[in-house]
PDB file of C-alpha atoms in Angstrom:
ATOM      1  CA  UNK P  72     -26.024  28.612   0.065  1.00 53.00           C
ATOM      2  CA  UNK P  73     -29.652  29.145  -0.517  1.00 76.00           C
ATOM      3  CA  UNK P  74     -30.674  25.430   0.094  1.00 92.00           C
ATOM      4  CA  UNK P  75     -34.134  25.638   1.851  1.00 96.00           C
ATOM      5  CA  UNK P  76     -37.013  24.186   2.893  1.00 97.00           C
ATOM      6  CA  UNK P  77     -40.710  25.728   2.649  1.00 95.00           C
ATOM      7  CA  UNK P  78     -43.452  24.714   4.800  1.00 94.00           C
ATOM      8  CA  UNK P  79     -46.927  25.763   6.092  1.00 91.00           C
ATOM      9  CA  UNK P  80     -48.692  24.346   8.853  1.00 91.00           C
ATOM     10  CA  UNK P  81     -52.583  24.981   9.490  1.00 89.00           C
ATOM     11  CA  UNK P  82     -52.012  24.826  13.166  1.00 88.00           C
ATOM     12  CA  UNK P  83     -55.410  25.305  14.011  1.00 88.00           C
ATOM     13  CA  UNK P  84     -56.743  22.425  12.289  1.00 90.00           C
ATOM     14  CA  UNK P  85     -58.049  19.360  14.194  1.00 92.00           C
ATOM     15  CA  UNK P  86     -55.642  17.269  12.500  1.00 90.00           C
ATOM     16  CA  UNK P  87     -52.683  19.167  13.779  1.00 91.00           C
ATOM     17  CA  UNK P  88     -53.894  19.984  17.382  1.00 92.00           C
ATOM     18  CA  UNK P  89     -54.667  16.219  17.823  1.00 94.00           C
ATOM     19  CA  UNK P  90     -50.947  15.247  16.424  1.00 93.00           C
ATOM     20  CA  UNK P  91     -49.210  17.929  18.336  1.00 95.00           C
ATOM     21  CA  UNK P  92     -48.475  16.304  21.804  1.00 96.00           C
ATOM     22  CA  UNK P  93     -47.045  13.027  19.917  1.00 96.00           C
ATOM     23  CA  UNK P  94     -45.352  15.178  17.408  1.00 96.00           C
ATOM     24  CA  UNK P  95     -43.595  17.051  20.299  1.00 97.00           C
ATOM     25  CA  UNK P  96     -42.563  13.560  21.281  1.00 98.00           C
ATOM     26  CA  UNK P  97     -41.582  12.382  17.901  1.00 98.00           C
ATOM     27  CA  UNK P  98     -39.368  15.490  17.476  1.00 98.00           C
ATOM     28  CA  UNK P  99     -37.362  14.410  20.793  1.00 98.00           C
ATOM     29  CA  UNK P 100     -36.944  11.002  19.534  1.00 98.00           C
ATOM     30  CA  UNK P 101     -35.488  12.455  16.255  1.00 99.00           C
ATOM     31  CA  UNK P 102     -33.017  14.733  18.031  1.00 98.00           C
ATOM     32  CA  UNK P 103     -32.154  11.783  20.390  1.00 98.00           C
ATOM     33  CA  UNK P 104     -31.419   9.254  17.781  1.00 98.00           C
ATOM     34  CA  UNK P 105     -29.341  11.735  15.464  1.00 98.00           C
ATOM     35  CA  UNK P 106     -25.816  12.092  15.929  1.00 96.00           C
ATOM     36  CA  UNK P 107     -25.933  15.488  14.888  1.00 95.00           C
ATOM     37  CA  UNK P 108     -25.395  18.230  17.577  1.00 91.00           C
ATOM     38  CA  UNK P 109     -28.689  20.395  17.958  1.00 94.00           C
ATOM     39  CA  UNK P 110     -29.171  23.544  20.005  1.00 91.00           C
ATOM     40  CA  UNK P 111     -31.986  26.447  20.118  1.00 90.00           C
ATOM     41  CA  UNK P 112     -32.925  28.545  17.434  1.00 88.00           C
ATOM     42  CA  UNK P 113     -29.971  30.986  17.808  1.00 81.00           C
ATOM     43  CA  UNK P 114     -27.109  28.395  16.968  1.00 77.00           C
ATOM     44  CA  UNK P 115     -24.932  31.639  17.973  1.00 62.00           C
ATOM     45  CA  UNK P 116     -24.696  33.402  21.270  1.00 50.00           C
ATOM     46  CA  UNK P 117     -26.093  37.275  21.640  1.00 46.00           C
ATOM     47  CA  UNK P 118     -22.413  38.157  21.289  1.00 48.00           C
ATOM     48  CA  UNK P 119     -21.856  36.892  17.831  1.00 50.00           C
ATOM     49  CA  UNK P 120     -19.636  33.969  18.970  1.00 53.00           C
ATOM     50  CA  UNK P 121     -20.270  30.452  18.275  1.00 54.00           C
ATOM     51  CA  UNK P 122     -21.134  27.945  20.531  1.00 54.00           C
ATOM     52  CA  UNK P 123     -18.043  25.797  21.346  1.00 51.00           C
ATOM     53  CA  UNK P 124     -17.883  22.485  23.206  1.00 47.00           C
ATOM     54  CA  UNK P 125     -13.876  22.373  22.437  1.00 53.00           C
ATOM     55  CA  UNK P 126     -10.969  23.851  24.495  1.00 55.00           C
ATOM     56  CA  UNK P 127      -9.713  26.537  21.918  1.00 59.00           C
ATOM     57  CA  UNK P 128      -9.172  29.644  23.779  1.00 57.00           C
ATOM     58  CA  UNK P 129      -9.285  31.812  21.078  1.00 59.00           C
ATOM     59  CA  UNK P 130     -13.420  30.884  20.730  1.00 59.00           C
ATOM     60  CA  UNK P 131     -15.978  31.741  22.981  1.00 56.00           C
ATOM     61  CA  UNK P 132     -17.398  28.890  25.219  1.00 61.00           C
ATOM     62  CA  UNK P 133     -20.484  28.842  26.925  1.00 66.00           C
ATOM     63  CA  UNK P 134     -23.016  26.238  27.589  1.00 72.00           C
ATOM     64  CA  UNK P 135     -24.778  24.712  24.875  1.00 79.00           C
ATOM     65  CA  UNK P 136     -28.568  25.285  25.401  1.00 86.00           C
ATOM     66  CA  UNK P 137     -30.860  22.555  24.364  1.00 90.00           C
ATOM     67  CA  UNK P 138     -33.153  22.671  21.544  1.00 95.00           C
ATOM     68  CA  UNK P 139     -36.632  23.785  22.291  1.00 94.00           C
ATOM     69  CA  UNK P 140     -39.180  21.122  21.874  1.00 96.00           C
ATOM     70  CA  UNK P 141     -42.089  21.937  24.154  1.00 95.00           C
ATOM     71  CA  UNK P 142     -45.899  21.601  23.775  1.00 94.00           C
ATOM     72  CA  UNK P 143     -46.491  25.138  24.729  1.00 92.00           C
ATOM     73  CA  UNK P 144     -43.618  26.988  23.185  1.00 91.00           C
ATOM     74  CA  UNK P 145     -43.452  24.884  19.977  1.00 92.00           C
ATOM     75  CA  UNK P 146     -40.289  23.632  18.234  1.00 94.00           C
ATOM     76  CA  UNK P 147     -37.217  25.765  17.599  1.00 93.00           C
ATOM     77  CA  UNK P 148     -33.934  23.985  16.734  1.00 95.00           C
ATOM     78  CA  UNK P 149     -30.827  24.732  14.693  1.00 94.00           C
ATOM     79  CA  UNK P 150     -27.245  23.378  14.298  1.00 92.00           C
ATOM     80  CA  UNK P 151     -24.105  24.360  16.538  1.00 87.00           C
ATOM     81  CA  UNK P 152     -21.623  27.289  16.209  1.00 81.00           C
ATOM     82  CA  UNK P 153     -20.234  26.752  12.394  1.00 83.00           C
ATOM     83  CA  UNK P 154     -23.210  23.852  11.800  1.00 87.00           C
ATOM     84  CA  UNK P 155     -25.692  26.420  12.378  1.00 89.00           C
ATOM     85  CA  UNK P 156     -27.593  28.281   9.936  1.00 91.00           C
ATOM     86  CA  UNK P 157     -31.158  29.467  10.001  1.00 92.00           C
ATOM     87  CA  UNK P 158     -33.498  27.718  12.487  1.00 93.00           C
ATOM     88  CA  UNK P 159     -36.481  25.611  12.021  1.00 95.00           C
ATOM     89  CA  UNK P 160     -39.498  27.102  13.989  1.00 93.00           C
ATOM     90  CA  UNK P 161     -42.855  25.392  14.415  1.00 93.00           C
ATOM     91  CA  UNK P 162     -45.290  27.015  16.452  1.00 84.00           C
ATOM     92  CA  UNK P 163     -47.840  25.142  18.528  1.00 78.00           C
ATOM     93  CA  UNK P 164     -50.921  27.360  18.067  1.00 72.00           C
ATOM     94  CA  UNK P 165     -52.380  29.981  15.627  1.00 59.00           C
ATOM     95  CA  UNK P 166     -51.849  29.761  11.908  1.00 54.00           C
ATOM     96  CA  UNK P 167     -48.319  29.411  10.747  1.00 60.00           C
ATOM     97  CA  UNK P 168     -47.574  31.454   7.763  1.00 58.00           C
ATOM     98  CA  UNK P 169     -45.574  30.192   4.982  1.00 62.00           C
ATOM     99  CA  UNK P 170     -42.000  29.733   6.816  1.00 88.00           C
ATOM    100  CA  UNK P 171     -38.885  28.267   5.385  1.00 92.00           C
ATOM    101  CA  UNK P 172     -35.659  27.454   6.744  1.00 94.00           C
ATOM    102  CA  UNK P 173     -32.457  27.567   5.172  1.00 94.00           C
ATOM    103  CA  UNK P 174     -29.730  25.001   6.244  1.00 95.00           C
ATOM    104  CA  UNK P 175     -27.049  25.192   3.660  1.00 94.00           C
ATOM    105  CA  UNK P 176     -26.974  21.445   3.504  1.00 95.00           C
ATOM    106  CA  UNK P 177     -25.093  21.649   6.824  1.00 95.00           C
ATOM    107  CA  UNK P 178     -25.469  18.736   9.169  1.00 96.00           C
ATOM    108  CA  UNK P 179     -28.507  19.487  10.907  1.00 97.00           C
ATOM    109  CA  UNK P 180     -30.451  19.310   7.786  1.00 98.00           C
ATOM    110  CA  UNK P 181     -30.822  15.762   8.459  1.00 98.00           C
ATOM    111  CA  UNK P 182     -32.925  16.603  11.679  1.00 98.00           C
ATOM    112  CA  UNK P 183     -34.491  19.298   9.653  1.00 98.00           C
ATOM    113  CA  UNK P 184     -35.559  17.328   7.085  1.00 98.00           C
ATOM    114  CA  UNK P 185     -36.779  14.323   9.292  1.00 99.00           C
ATOM    115  CA  UNK P 186     -38.914  16.696  11.552  1.00 98.00           C
ATOM    116  CA  UNK P 187     -40.389  17.890   8.290  1.00 97.00           C
ATOM    117  CA  UNK P 188     -41.418  14.755   6.775  1.00 97.00           C
ATOM    118  CA  UNK P 189     -42.976  13.405  10.365  1.00 96.00           C
ATOM    119  CA  UNK P 190     -44.916  16.527  10.489  1.00 94.00           C
ATOM    120  CA  UNK P 191     -46.312  15.475   6.917  1.00 93.00           C
ATOM    121  CA  UNK P 192     -46.641  11.940   7.782  1.00 94.00           C
ATOM    122  CA  UNK P 193     -48.484  12.774  11.373  1.00 92.00           C
ATOM    123  CA  UNK P 194     -50.869  15.630   9.721  1.00 89.00           C
ATOM    124  CA  UNK P 195     -50.766  15.484   5.721  1.00 90.00           C
ATOM    125  CA  UNK P 196     -53.775  17.570   5.125  1.00 87.00           C
ATOM    126  CA  UNK P 197     -52.354  20.219   7.545  1.00 89.00           C
ATOM    127  CA  UNK P 198     -48.826  20.511   6.304  1.00 89.00           C
ATOM    128  CA  UNK P 199     -47.523  21.764   2.823  1.00 90.00           C
ATOM    129  CA  UNK P 200     -43.613  21.377   2.370  1.00 94.00           C
ATOM    130  CA  UNK P 201     -41.489  21.709  -0.505  1.00 95.00           C
ATOM    131  CA  UNK P 202     -37.691  22.108  -0.875  1.00 96.00           C
ATOM    132  CA  UNK P 203     -35.251  23.739  -3.161  1.00 94.00           C
ATOM    133  CA  UNK P 204     -33.546  20.274  -3.272  1.00 93.00           C
ATOM    134  CA  UNK P 205     -35.157  17.068  -4.569  1.00 93.00           C
ATOM    135  CA  UNK P 206     -35.970  14.284  -2.419  1.00 93.00           C
ATOM    136  CA  UNK P 207     -32.845  12.291  -2.731  1.00 95.00           C
ATOM    137  CA  UNK P 208     -31.134  15.234  -1.218  1.00 97.00           C
ATOM    138  CA  UNK P 209     -33.586  14.165   1.923  1.00 97.00           C
ATOM    139  CA  UNK P 210     -31.837  10.847   2.129  1.00 97.00           C
ATOM    140  CA  UNK P 211     -30.021  11.424   5.488  1.00 98.00           C
ATOM    141  CA  UNK P 212     -33.518  12.784   7.000  1.00 98.00           C
ATOM    142  CA  UNK P 213     -35.318   9.860   5.435  1.00 97.00           C
ATOM    143  CA  UNK P 214     -32.793   7.098   6.502  1.00 98.00           C
ATOM    144  CA  UNK P 215     -33.258   8.584   9.966  1.00 99.00           C
ATOM    145  CA  UNK P 216     -37.035   8.471  10.050  1.00 98.00           C
ATOM    146  CA  UNK P 217     -37.025   5.003   8.769  1.00 98.00           C
ATOM    147  CA  UNK P 218     -34.562   3.915  11.537  1.00 98.00           C
ATOM    148  CA  UNK P 219     -37.118   5.455  14.171  1.00 98.00           C
ATOM    149  CA  UNK P 220     -40.233   4.268  12.652  1.00 97.00           C
ATOM    150  CA  UNK P 221     -39.388   1.389  10.589  1.00 96.00           C
ATOM    151  CA  UNK P 222     -41.380   2.636   7.561  1.00 93.00           C
ATOM    152  CA  UNK P 223     -40.310   4.616   4.527  1.00 90.00           C
ATOM    153  CA  UNK P 224     -41.885   8.376   4.543  1.00 93.00           C
ATOM    154  CA  UNK P 225     -43.897   9.850   1.699  1.00 92.00           C
ATOM    155  CA  UNK P 226     -42.439  12.839  -0.203  1.00 92.00           C
ATOM    156  CA  UNK P 227     -44.311  15.618   1.318  1.00 94.00           C
ATOM    157  CA  UNK P 228     -44.454  17.332  -2.016  1.00 91.00           C
ATOM    158  CA  UNK P 229     -46.336  14.950  -4.640  1.00 76.00           C
ATOM    159  CA  UNK P 230     -47.168  11.861  -2.344  1.00 62.00           C
ATOM    160  CA  UNK P 231     -44.265   9.974  -4.282  1.00 48.00           C
ATOM    161  CA  UNK P 232     -43.348   6.572  -2.824  1.00 34.00           C
ATOM    162  CA  UNK P 233     -39.648   6.864  -2.515  1.00 33.00           C
ATOM    163  CA  UNK P 234     -37.446   3.613  -2.765  1.00 38.00           C
ATOM    164  CA  UNK P 235     -36.239   2.366   0.854  1.00 38.00           C
ATOM    165  CA  UNK P 236     -33.246   4.393   1.729  1.00 38.00           C
ATOM    166  CA  UNK P 237     -30.330   2.011   2.153  1.00 44.00           C
ATOM    167  CA  UNK P 238     -29.188   0.634   5.656  1.00 45.00           C
ATOM    168  CA  UNK P 239     -26.015   2.056   7.069  1.00 42.00           C
ATOM    169  CA  UNK P 240     -23.877   1.244   9.827  1.00 40.00           C
ATOM    170  CA  UNK P 241     -24.264   4.030  12.321  1.00 44.00           C
ATOM    171  CA  UNK P 242     -20.498   4.613  11.972  1.00 44.00           C
ATOM    172  CA  UNK P 243     -20.700   4.906   8.423  1.00 39.00           C
ATOM    173  CA  UNK P 244     -22.884   7.125   6.643  1.00 40.00           C
ATOM    174  CA  UNK P 245     -20.879   7.424   3.511  1.00 37.00           C
ATOM    175  CA  UNK P 246     -22.551   4.447   1.986  1.00 37.00           C
ATOM    176  CA  UNK P 247     -25.915   5.937   1.501  1.00 38.00           C
ATOM    177  CA  UNK P 248     -26.635   5.632  -2.074  1.00 36.00           C
TER     178      UNK P 248
END
């Protein structure tokens, strides 16, 4: 699928540099608060086998590495195994050229969109974010954002004030309207 999010972050700006340490902590909060499995940028091992945490003998099983969320190394996340697609990579220094991440609407899109919204909310003048999807397609990431910070995020492309996401039971994510 070609469902992608595009972002440009001026990591040399004072706004971004001042926000970076807390942003890294915020990304850790997002990953911890989400029920979606997240790993390092590869999402797959070097041999082409998917990371697995089940007991299927026909599948390669290796330990699932943690995502990269570090003030020095930057941010590098992906879904796990079949839930992986392209990684979200955010550098901590230098000028990050226009980048994109194609999630294919896989479950880790919730974490990706929440991270991108958080980047925009903490450093709006340093971040330019767009998506192939609509703001409504970001409802899972927006809901996660609201659960963590108790406020509605702004739409990064256009400054639109969204309607509040519906509160849902953690066990039932199908009720989001």
